[in-house]
Amino acid sequence: MIISLSTLFAPSSKERLTEAVKLRTSCRSYRGAPAIADFSALSYYTSRYALPGARLALLPVDDSFFTGTLLGMKRITGCRMVAAVIISGDEPRARIHAGILGEAFVLEATSLGLGTCWNTGTYRRKNLQTALSANEMVLCVIAVGIPAAPLTAPRTRHRKPPEHFCRGQWREWPEQLLTAAVLVQQAPSAMNMQPWTLYVGAEGAFVVDANERAQLDVGIALCHAELALTIPHTWHFGTERGDPLAWAKVK
Ligand SMILES: Cc1cc2nc3c(=O)[nH]c(=O)nc-3n(C[C@H](O)[C@H](O)[C@H](O)COP(=O)(O)O)c2cc1C
């Protein structure tokens, strides 16, 4: 499976989304749903960001939707809207595609000044009301809304240093790959596990890999890496045993 993301991420939007990476943190306190202009923009992004086997749908929720904490994280409060991340069972790499789309949505929402939080575990799935095709399922949701406090870049992020997730002679990588690594380092991941590995593989391919179970996180990391890549390239997704999950190849 091969995709090009150049139509999803135009050079001008890449700059804007890269700025959003610096501001984004998981927001767990909201002051309600986005105002109508922002809601219209988000509706546009849910249609714009679609890849095979993955789509987003904006849905209303109330305060009973989010449940208690995981590992001491705060419960999400005041949120009135989520983007449901929906995948189709027919597409082998739908989870990676879902990560790309979901994170693009998160960064677009951030650049509108909205708060967001990916959520795979601390919500009531049964309370979601959305029409699904027979082969579709809701993979997770993204809380989105007016943040209780304006977005500010965090002073520190709890993240692994690059030597923990970059393999090989990474200090000698070309500048855009080093920038990609910095952007991946800032990406959100389930329980902040940062499960990904980056390396330069056969024929100079830039590989974003992880355990098969972390496909959603790989999609999120890939979205961040894509923002740094300026040379024309395509993304490839492994389908054979032993293949990495994803790699970018220069065209
Ligand atoms: C796929 C995914 C699933 C997540 N699930 C939850 C969740 O169920 N509940 C929650 O409070 N936060 C959840 N998070 C948020 C992470 O805990 C958060 O991204 C991570 O701790 C890094 O913090 P930051 O987003 O503020 O940079 C999730 C994040 C991702 C990417």
PDB file of C-alpha atoms and ligand atoms in Angstrom:
ATOM      1  CA  MET A   1       0.000   0.000   0.000  1.00  0.00           C
ATOM      2  CA  ILE A   2       1.408   3.400  -1.082  1.00  0.00           C
ATOM      3  CA  ILE A   3      -0.001   6.868  -0.430  1.00  0.00           C
ATOM      4  CA  SER A   4       1.119  10.423  -1.121  1.00  0.00           C
ATOM      5  CA  LEU A   5       0.138  12.982   1.509  1.00  0.00           C
ATOM      6  CA  SER A   6       1.069  16.027  -0.589  1.00  0.00           C
ATOM      7  CA  THR A   7      -2.586  16.777  -1.374  1.00  0.00           C
ATOM      8  CA  LEU A   8      -3.528  16.585   2.319  1.00  0.00           C
ATOM      9  CA  PHE A   9      -0.640  18.752   3.537  1.00  0.00           C
ATOM     10  CA  ALA A  10       0.087  21.721   1.256  1.00  0.00           C
ATOM     11  CA  PRO A  11       3.424  23.505   1.998  1.00  0.00           C
ATOM     12  CA  SER A  12       1.608  26.533   3.526  1.00  0.00           C
ATOM     13  CA  SER A  13      -0.492  24.342   5.822  1.00  0.00           C
ATOM     14  CA  LYS A  14       2.642  22.413   6.868  1.00  0.00           C
ATOM     15  CA  GLU A  15       4.129  25.628   8.314  1.00  0.00           C
ATOM     16  CA  ARG A  16       0.926  26.381  10.226  1.00  0.00           C
ATOM     17  CA  LEU A  17       0.615  22.843  11.556  1.00  0.00           C
ATOM     18  CA  THR A  18       4.293  22.810  12.583  1.00  0.00           C
ATOM     19  CA  GLU A  19       3.577  25.901  14.719  1.00  0.00           C
ATOM     20  CA  ALA A  20       0.583  24.039  16.187  1.00  0.00           C
ATOM     21  CA  VAL A  21       2.862  21.124  17.212  1.00  0.00           C
ATOM     22  CA  LYS A  22       4.680  23.524  19.583  1.00  0.00           C
ATOM     23  CA  LEU A  23       1.406  24.621  21.236  1.00  0.00           C
ATOM     24  CA  ARG A  24      -0.444  21.281  21.422  1.00  0.00           C
ATOM     25  CA  THR A  25      -0.786  19.466  24.730  1.00  0.00           C
ATOM     26  CA  SER A  26      -3.619  17.207  25.880  1.00  0.00           C
ATOM     27  CA  CYS A  27      -6.397  19.470  27.192  1.00  0.00           C
ATOM     28  CA  ARG A  28      -8.666  17.967  29.881  1.00  0.00           C
ATOM     29  CA  SER A  29     -10.646  21.096  30.997  1.00  0.00           C
ATOM     30  CA  TYR A  30     -13.000  22.771  28.521  1.00  0.00           C
ATOM     31  CA  ARG A  31     -15.485  25.660  28.440  1.00  0.00           C
ATOM     32  CA  GLY A  32     -17.871  24.041  25.970  1.00  0.00           C
ATOM     33  CA  ALA A  33     -18.138  23.374  22.248  1.00  0.00           C
ATOM     34  CA  PRO A  34     -16.344  25.399  19.559  1.00  0.00           C
ATOM     35  CA  ALA A  35     -18.149  28.550  18.357  1.00  0.00           C
ATOM     36  CA  ILE A  36     -19.942  28.286  15.020  1.00  0.00           C
ATOM     37  CA  ALA A  37     -17.068  29.571  12.820  1.00  0.00           C
ATOM     38  CA  ASP A  38     -14.636  27.096  14.380  1.00  0.00           C
ATOM     39  CA  PHE A  39     -17.240  24.337  14.175  1.00  0.00           C
ATOM     40  CA  SER A  40     -17.581  25.048  10.432  1.00  0.00           C
ATOM     41  CA  ALA A  41     -13.802  24.859  10.017  1.00  0.00           C
ATOM     42  CA  LEU A  42     -13.667  21.569  11.947  1.00  0.00           C
ATOM     43  CA  SER A  43     -16.514  20.158   9.823  1.00  0.00           C
ATOM     44  CA  TYR A  44     -14.486  21.053   6.742  1.00  0.00           C
ATOM     45  CA  TYR A  45     -11.392  19.301   8.177  1.00  0.00           C
ATOM     46  CA  THR A  46     -13.354  16.130   8.967  1.00  0.00           C
ATOM     47  CA  SER A  47     -14.244  15.899   5.256  1.00  0.00           C
ATOM     48  CA  ARG A  48     -10.834  17.021   4.026  1.00  0.00           C
ATOM     49  CA  TYR A  49      -8.843  14.550   6.096  1.00  0.00           C
ATOM     50  CA  ALA A  50      -9.909  11.109   4.866  1.00  0.00           C
ATOM     51  CA  LEU A  51      -7.741   8.156   3.822  1.00  0.00           C
ATOM     52  CA  PRO A  52      -8.660   4.594   2.787  1.00  0.00           C
ATOM     53  CA  GLY A  53     -10.424   2.838   5.656  1.00  0.00           C
ATOM     54  CA  ALA A  54     -10.412   5.790   8.057  1.00  0.00           C
ATOM     55  CA  ARG A  55     -12.656   8.791   8.623  1.00  0.00           C
ATOM     56  CA  LEU A  56     -13.654  11.301  11.308  1.00  0.00           C
ATOM     57  CA  ALA A  57     -17.143  12.322  12.473  1.00  0.00           C
ATOM     58  CA  LEU A  58     -18.008  15.238  14.803  1.00  0.00           C
ATOM     59  CA  LEU A  59     -20.448  14.195  17.534  1.00  0.00           C
ATOM     60  CA  PRO A  60     -21.997  15.951  20.553  1.00  0.00           C
ATOM     61  CA  VAL A  61     -21.279  14.583  24.056  1.00  0.00           C
ATOM     62  CA  ASP A  62     -22.196  15.580  27.613  1.00  0.00           C
ATOM     63  CA  ASP A  63     -20.246  15.591  30.864  1.00  0.00           C
ATOM     64  CA  SER A  64     -21.104  11.947  31.630  1.00  0.00           C
ATOM     65  CA  PHE A  65     -19.268  10.807  28.486  1.00  0.00           C
ATOM     66  CA  PHE A  66     -15.723  10.824  29.886  1.00  0.00           C
ATOM     67  CA  THR A  67     -14.853   8.438  32.679  1.00  0.00           C
ATOM     68  CA  GLY A  68     -12.303   8.369  35.511  1.00  0.00           C
ATOM     69  CA  THR A  69      -8.614   8.673  35.276  1.00  0.00           C
ATOM     70  CA  LEU A  70      -5.939   6.401  33.885  1.00  0.00           C
ATOM     71  CA  LEU A  71      -2.671   6.483  35.813  1.00  0.00           C
ATOM     72  CA  GLY A  72      -3.626   9.663  37.646  1.00  0.00           C
ATOM     73  CA  MET A  73      -4.577  11.665  34.520  1.00  0.00           C
ATOM     74  CA  LYS A  74      -7.381  14.179  35.095  1.00  0.00           C
ATOM     75  CA  ARG A  75     -10.889  13.276  33.899  1.00  0.00           C
ATOM     76  CA  ILE A  76     -11.971  15.371  30.896  1.00  0.00           C
ATOM     77  CA  THR A  77     -14.586  17.961  31.931  1.00  0.00           C
ATOM     78  CA  GLY A  78     -16.641  20.655  30.162  1.00  0.00           C
ATOM     79  CA  CYS A  79     -16.193  19.029  26.738  1.00  0.00           C
ATOM     80  CA  ARG A  80     -19.295  19.037  24.499  1.00  0.00           C
ATOM     81  CA  MET A  81     -17.901  17.641  21.251  1.00  0.00           C
ATOM     82  CA  VAL A  82     -15.671  14.840  20.042  1.00  0.00           C
ATOM     83  CA  ALA A  83     -14.307  13.728  16.699  1.00  0.00           C
ATOM     84  CA  ALA A  84     -14.969   9.998  16.512  1.00  0.00           C
ATOM     85  CA  VAL A  85     -12.132   8.209  14.706  1.00  0.00           C
ATOM     86  CA  ILE A  86     -13.806   5.520  12.601  1.00  0.00           C
ATOM     87  CA  ILE A  87     -12.024   2.697  10.786  1.00  0.00           C
ATOM     88  CA  SER A  88     -13.150   0.045   8.369  1.00  0.00           C
ATOM     89  CA  GLY A  89     -12.125  -3.553   8.994  1.00  0.00           C
ATOM     90  CA  ASP A  90     -11.440  -4.120   5.275  1.00  0.00           C
ATOM     91  CA  GLU A  91      -8.365  -1.889   5.138  1.00  0.00           C
ATOM     92  CA  PRO A  92      -5.200  -3.534   6.559  1.00  0.00           C
ATOM     93  CA  ARG A  93      -3.476  -0.274   7.562  1.00  0.00           C
ATOM     94  CA  ALA A  94      -6.627   1.633   8.589  1.00  0.00           C
ATOM     95  CA  ARG A  95      -5.214   2.253  12.091  1.00  0.00           C
ATOM     96  CA  ILE A  96      -2.151   4.021  10.703  1.00  0.00           C
ATOM     97  CA  HIS A  97      -4.361   6.096   8.398  1.00  0.00           C
ATOM     98  CA  ALA A  98      -6.568   6.922  11.414  1.00  0.00           C
ATOM     99  CA  GLY A  99      -3.517   8.199  13.317  1.00  0.00           C
ATOM    100  CA  ILE A 100      -2.525  10.459  10.413  1.00  0.00           C
ATOM    101  CA  LEU A 101      -6.030  11.906  10.007  1.00  0.00           C
ATOM    102  CA  GLY A 102      -6.718  12.266  13.704  1.00  0.00           C
ATOM    103  CA  GLU A 103      -3.469  14.103  14.379  1.00  0.00           C
ATOM    104  CA  ALA A 104      -3.957  16.371  11.336  1.00  0.00           C
ATOM    105  CA  PHE A 105      -7.376  17.233  12.822  1.00  0.00           C
ATOM    106  CA  VAL A 106      -5.795  17.830  16.274  1.00  0.00           C
ATOM    107  CA  LEU A 107      -3.204  20.210  14.804  1.00  0.00           C
ATOM    108  CA  GLU A 108      -5.829  22.079  12.722  1.00  0.00           C
ATOM    109  CA  ALA A 109      -7.962  22.476  15.863  1.00  0.00           C
ATOM    110  CA  THR A 110      -4.890  23.672  17.802  1.00  0.00           C
ATOM    111  CA  SER A 111      -4.180  26.295  15.166  1.00  0.00           C
ATOM    112  CA  LEU A 112      -7.751  27.579  15.727  1.00  0.00           C
ATOM    113  CA  GLY A 113      -6.905  27.981  19.456  1.00  0.00           C
ATOM    114  CA  LEU A 114      -8.995  24.941  20.457  1.00  0.00           C
ATOM    115  CA  GLY A 115      -8.091  22.290  23.019  1.00  0.00           C
ATOM    116  CA  THR A 116      -7.928  18.609  22.067  1.00  0.00           C
ATOM    117  CA  CYS A 117      -7.242  15.255  23.708  1.00  0.00           C
ATOM    118  CA  TRP A 118      -6.919  11.848  22.058  1.00  0.00           C
ATOM    119  CA  ASN A 119      -8.870   9.261  24.015  1.00  0.00           C
ATOM    120  CA  THR A 120      -8.835   5.490  23.573  1.00  0.00           C
ATOM    121  CA  GLY A 121      -9.727   4.416  27.094  1.00  0.00           C
ATOM    122  CA  THR A 122     -11.478   6.939  29.347  1.00  0.00           C
ATOM    123  CA  TYR A 123     -14.895   7.358  27.696  1.00  0.00           C
ATOM    124  CA  ARG A 124     -18.226   5.528  27.449  1.00  0.00           C
ATOM    125  CA  ARG A 125     -18.284   3.997  23.988  1.00  0.00           C
ATOM    126  CA  LYS A 126     -21.972   3.045  24.320  1.00  0.00           C
ATOM    127  CA  ASN A 127     -22.959   6.738  24.684  1.00  0.00           C
ATOM    128  CA  LEU A 128     -21.724   7.573  21.188  1.00  0.00           C
ATOM    129  CA  GLN A 129     -24.522   7.986  18.679  1.00  0.00           C
ATOM    130  CA  THR A 130     -23.297   7.605  15.152  1.00  0.00           C
ATOM    131  CA  ALA A 131     -24.268   5.605  12.089  1.00  0.00           C
ATOM    132  CA  LEU A 132     -21.649   3.028  11.110  1.00  0.00           C
ATOM    133  CA  SER A 133     -21.493   0.708   8.107  1.00  0.00           C
ATOM    134  CA  ALA A 134     -21.428  -3.018   8.847  1.00  0.00           C
ATOM    135  CA  ASN A 135     -17.624  -3.234   8.635  1.00  0.00           C
ATOM    136  CA  GLU A 136     -16.882   0.008  10.547  1.00  0.00           C
ATOM    137  CA  MET A 137     -15.981   0.590  14.187  1.00  0.00           C
ATOM    138  CA  VAL A 138     -15.112   3.574  16.380  1.00  0.00           C
ATOM    139  CA  LEU A 139     -11.415   3.195  17.176  1.00  0.00           C
ATOM    140  CA  CYS A 140     -11.216   6.122  19.611  1.00  0.00           C
ATOM    141  CA  VAL A 141     -12.380   9.713  20.069  1.00  0.00           C
ATOM    142  CA  ILE A 142     -10.680  13.097  20.136  1.00  0.00           C
ATOM    143  CA  ALA A 143     -12.106  15.624  22.614  1.00  0.00           C
ATOM    144  CA  VAL A 144     -12.266  19.078  21.037  1.00  0.00           C
ATOM    145  CA  GLY A 145     -13.532  22.396  22.362  1.00  0.00           C
ATOM    146  CA  ILE A 146     -12.824  25.769  23.908  1.00  0.00           C
ATOM    147  CA  PRO A 147      -9.982  25.211  26.394  1.00  0.00           C
ATOM    148  CA  ALA A 148     -10.612  26.401  29.979  1.00  0.00           C
ATOM    149  CA  ALA A 149      -7.285  28.280  29.760  1.00  0.00           C
ATOM    150  CA  PRO A 150      -5.771  29.658  26.530  1.00  0.00           C
ATOM    151  CA  LEU A 151      -3.278  27.354  24.804  1.00  0.00           C
ATOM    152  CA  THR A 152       0.350  28.002  25.702  1.00  0.00           C
ATOM    153  CA  ALA A 153       3.472  26.079  24.704  1.00  0.00           C
ATOM    154  CA  PRO A 154       4.500  23.807  27.598  1.00  0.00           C
ATOM    155  CA  ARG A 155       7.778  24.712  29.309  1.00  0.00           C
ATOM    156  CA  THR A 156       8.782  21.029  29.344  1.00  0.00           C
ATOM    157  CA  ARG A 157       7.378  17.854  27.809  1.00  0.00           C
ATOM    158  CA  HIS A 158       7.995  14.461  29.314  1.00  0.00           C
ATOM    159  CA  ARG A 159       9.604  12.825  26.314  1.00  0.00           C
ATOM    160  CA  LYS A 160      12.336  10.312  25.496  1.00  0.00           C
ATOM    161  CA  PRO A 161      15.576  11.845  24.154  1.00  0.00           C
ATOM    162  CA  PRO A 162      16.239  11.206  20.417  1.00  0.00           C
ATOM    163  CA  GLU A 163      18.892   8.543  21.122  1.00  0.00           C
ATOM    164  CA  HIS A 164      16.083   6.391  22.570  1.00  0.00           C
ATOM    165  CA  PHE A 165      14.006   6.325  19.398  1.00  0.00           C
ATOM    166  CA  CYS A 166      16.419   7.190  16.534  1.00  0.00           C
ATOM    167  CA  ARG A 167      18.607   4.347  15.291  1.00  0.00           C
ATOM    168  CA  GLY A 168      21.937   4.336  13.417  1.00  0.00           C
ATOM    169  CA  GLN A 169      23.995   7.442  12.630  1.00  0.00           C
ATOM    170  CA  TRP A 170      21.028   9.743  13.338  1.00  0.00           C
ATOM    171  CA  ARG A 171      23.206  12.735  14.323  1.00  0.00           C
ATOM    172  CA  GLU A 172      24.401  12.812  10.693  1.00  0.00           C
ATOM    173  CA  TRP A 173      20.920  12.735   9.126  1.00  0.00           C
ATOM    174  CA  PRO A 174      20.016  15.509   6.662  1.00  0.00           C
ATOM    175  CA  GLU A 175      18.393  18.493   8.350  1.00  0.00           C
ATOM    176  CA  GLN A 176      14.821  17.633   7.372  1.00  0.00           C
ATOM    177  CA  LEU A 177      15.083  14.174   8.954  1.00  0.00           C
ATOM    178  CA  LEU A 178      16.454  15.716  12.160  1.00  0.00           C
ATOM    179  CA  THR A 179      13.519  18.153  12.122  1.00  0.00           C
ATOM    180  CA  ALA A 180      11.170  15.201  11.561  1.00  0.00           C
ATOM    181  CA  ALA A 181      12.665  13.496  14.632  1.00  0.00           C
ATOM    182  CA  VAL A 182      12.116  16.618  16.764  1.00  0.00           C
ATOM    183  CA  LEU A 183       8.495  16.841  15.577  1.00  0.00           C
ATOM    184  CA  VAL A 184       7.912  13.121  16.277  1.00  0.00           C
ATOM    185  CA  GLN A 185       9.378  13.583  19.744  1.00  0.00           C
ATOM    186  CA  GLN A 186       6.638  16.144  20.510  1.00  0.00           C
ATOM    187  CA  ALA A 187       3.810  13.929  19.251  1.00  0.00           C
ATOM    188  CA  PRO A 188       1.178  12.567  21.652  1.00  0.00           C
ATOM    189  CA  SER A 189       0.951   8.810  22.205  1.00  0.00           C
ATOM    190  CA  ALA A 190      -1.238   6.460  24.235  1.00  0.00           C
ATOM    191  CA  MET A 191      -0.081   6.652  27.871  1.00  0.00           C
ATOM    192  CA  ASN A 192       2.852   8.713  26.589  1.00  0.00           C
ATOM    193  CA  MET A 193       4.641   5.469  25.653  1.00  0.00           C
ATOM    194  CA  GLN A 194       6.280   7.008  22.535  1.00  0.00           C
ATOM    195  CA  PRO A 195       6.562   3.501  21.084  1.00  0.00           C
ATOM    196  CA  TRP A 196       8.108   4.480  17.758  1.00  0.00           C
ATOM    197  CA  THR A 197      11.554   3.978  16.231  1.00  0.00           C
ATOM    198  CA  LEU A 198      12.959   6.117  13.398  1.00  0.00           C
ATOM    199  CA  TYR A 199      15.784   5.043  11.109  1.00  0.00           C
ATOM    200  CA  VAL A 200      17.117   5.289   7.568  1.00  0.00           C
ATOM    201  CA  GLY A 201      16.588   1.918   5.905  1.00  0.00           C
ATOM    202  CA  ALA A 202      17.222   0.342   2.491  1.00  0.00           C
ATOM    203  CA  GLU A 203      17.516   2.763  -0.469  1.00  0.00           C
ATOM    204  CA  GLY A 204      17.494   5.753   1.911  1.00  0.00           C
ATOM    205  CA  ALA A 205      13.891   5.184   3.031  1.00  0.00           C
ATOM    206  CA  PHE A 206      12.908   7.063   6.211  1.00  0.00           C
ATOM    207  CA  VAL A 207      11.295   4.437   8.433  1.00  0.00           C
ATOM    208  CA  VAL A 208       8.709   5.039  11.179  1.00  0.00           C
ATOM    209  CA  ASP A 209       8.218   1.721  12.946  1.00  0.00           C
ATOM    210  CA  ALA A 210       6.770   0.278  16.155  1.00  0.00           C
ATOM    211  CA  ASN A 211       5.097  -2.818  17.449  1.00  0.00           C
ATOM    212  CA  GLU A 212       2.057  -3.886  15.372  1.00  0.00           C
ATOM    213  CA  ARG A 213      -0.216  -2.939  18.325  1.00  0.00           C
ATOM    214  CA  ALA A 214       0.941   0.692  18.151  1.00  0.00           C
ATOM    215  CA  GLN A 215      -0.290   1.429  14.613  1.00  0.00           C
ATOM    216  CA  LEU A 216      -2.392   4.401  15.734  1.00  0.00           C
ATOM    217  CA  ASP A 217       0.643   5.968  17.434  1.00  0.00           C
ATOM    218  CA  VAL A 218       2.720   5.311  14.301  1.00  0.00           C
ATOM    219  CA  GLY A 219       0.129   7.210  12.221  1.00  0.00           C
ATOM    220  CA  ILE A 220       0.361  10.134  14.658  1.00  0.00           C
ATOM    221  CA  ALA A 221       4.183  10.104  14.481  1.00  0.00           C
ATOM    222  CA  LEU A 222       4.037   9.831  10.682  1.00  0.00           C
ATOM    223  CA  CYS A 223       1.781  12.918  10.536  1.00  0.00           C
ATOM    224  CA  HIS A 224       4.389  14.886  12.521  1.00  0.00           C
ATOM    225  CA  ALA A 225       7.275  13.550  10.368  1.00  0.00           C
ATOM    226  CA  GLU A 226       5.400  14.461   7.182  1.00  0.00           C
ATOM    227  CA  LEU A 227       5.375  18.134   8.250  1.00  0.00           C
ATOM    228  CA  ALA A 228       9.193  18.221   7.994  1.00  0.00           C
ATOM    229  CA  LEU A 229       9.612  16.393   4.662  1.00  0.00           C
ATOM    230  CA  THR A 230      10.034  18.774   1.746  1.00  0.00           C
ATOM    231  CA  ILE A 231      11.477  16.466  -0.938  1.00  0.00           C
ATOM    232  CA  PRO A 232       8.785  14.697  -3.041  1.00  0.00           C
ATOM    233  CA  HIS A 233       8.126  11.292  -1.472  1.00  0.00           C
ATOM    234  CA  THR A 234       5.516   8.613  -1.027  1.00  0.00           C
ATOM    235  CA  TRP A 235       4.588   6.706   2.142  1.00  0.00           C
ATOM    236  CA  HIS A 236       4.667   2.918   2.057  1.00  0.00           C
ATOM    237  CA  PHE A 237       3.041   0.593   4.564  1.00  0.00           C
ATOM    238  CA  GLY A 238       4.380  -2.857   5.336  1.00  0.00           C
ATOM    239  CA  THR A 239       2.106  -5.777   4.610  1.00  0.00           C
ATOM    240  CA  GLU A 240       4.578  -8.683   4.780  1.00  0.00           C
ATOM    241  CA  ARG A 241       5.880 -10.253   7.980  1.00  0.00           C
ATOM    242  CA  GLY A 242       9.128  -8.507   8.978  1.00  0.00           C
ATOM    243  CA  ASP A 243       8.308  -5.290   7.078  1.00  0.00           C
ATOM    244  CA  PRO A 244       8.444  -2.070   9.102  1.00  0.00           C
ATOM    245  CA  LEU A 245       5.027  -0.423   9.585  1.00  0.00           C
ATOM    246  CA  ALA A 246       5.740   2.665   7.444  1.00  0.00           C
ATOM    247  CA  TRP A 247       8.488   4.314   5.431  1.00  0.00           C
ATOM    248  CA  ALA A 248       8.861   7.379   3.229  1.00  0.00           C
ATOM    249  CA  LYS A 249      10.643   6.871  -0.090  1.00  0.00           C
ATOM    250  CA  VAL A 250      11.943   9.701  -2.267  1.00  0.00           C
ATOM    251  CA  LYS A 251      10.047   9.747  -5.603  1.00  0.00           C
TER     252      LYS A 251
HETATM  253  C1  LIG B   1      -3.758   7.115  20.924  1.00  0.00           C
HETATM  254  C2  LIG B   1      -3.854   7.923  22.206  1.00  0.00           C
HETATM  255  C3  LIG B   1      -4.739   7.524  23.207  1.00  0.00           C
HETATM  256  C4  LIG B   1      -4.880   8.286  24.369  1.00  0.00           C
HETATM  257  N1  LIG B   1      -5.816   7.918  25.301  1.00  0.00           N
HETATM  258  C5  LIG B   1      -6.030   8.706  26.387  1.00  0.00           C
HETATM  259  C6  LIG B   1      -7.072   8.385  27.314  1.00  0.00           C
HETATM  260  O1  LIG B   1      -7.767   7.376  27.173  1.00  0.00           O
HETATM  261  N2  LIG B   1      -7.286   9.229  28.354  1.00  0.00           N
HETATM  262  C7  LIG B   1      -6.536  10.365  28.527  1.00  0.00           C
HETATM  263  O2  LIG B   1      -6.794  11.114  29.500  1.00  0.00           O
HETATM  264  N3  LIG B   1      -5.498  10.685  27.671  1.00  0.00           N
HETATM  265  C8  LIG B   1      -5.250   9.898  26.611  1.00  0.00           C
HETATM  266  N4  LIG B   1      -4.241  10.208  25.706  1.00  0.00           N
HETATM  267  C9  LIG B   1      -3.390  11.385  25.917  1.00  0.00           C
HETATM  268  C10 LIG B   1      -1.948  10.962  26.314  1.00  0.00           C
HETATM  269  O3  LIG B   1      -1.943  10.541  27.665  1.00  0.00           O
HETATM  270  C11 LIG B   1      -0.995  12.145  26.071  1.00  0.00           C
HETATM  271  O4  LIG B   1      -0.941  12.390  24.692  1.00  0.00           O
HETATM  272  C12 LIG B   1       0.415  11.868  26.557  1.00  0.00           C
HETATM  273  O5  LIG B   1       0.431  11.697  27.951  1.00  0.00           O
HETATM  274  C13 LIG B   1       1.372  13.002  26.181  1.00  0.00           C
HETATM  275  O6  LIG B   1       0.944  14.214  26.741  1.00  0.00           O
HETATM  276  P1  LIG B   1       0.604  15.483  25.817  1.00  0.00           P
HETATM  277  O7  LIG B   1      -0.475  15.036  24.847  1.00  0.00           O
HETATM  278  O8  LIG B   1       0.092  16.534  26.771  1.00  0.00           O
HETATM  279  O9  LIG B   1       1.848  15.900  25.095  1.00  0.00           O
HETATM  280  C14 LIG B   1      -4.082   9.460  24.554  1.00  0.00           C
HETATM  281  C15 LIG B   1      -3.183   9.826  23.544  1.00  0.00           C
HETATM  282  C16 LIG B   1      -3.075   9.091  22.382  1.00  0.00           C
HETATM  283  C17 LIG B   1      -2.155   9.556  21.307  1.00  0.00           C
END
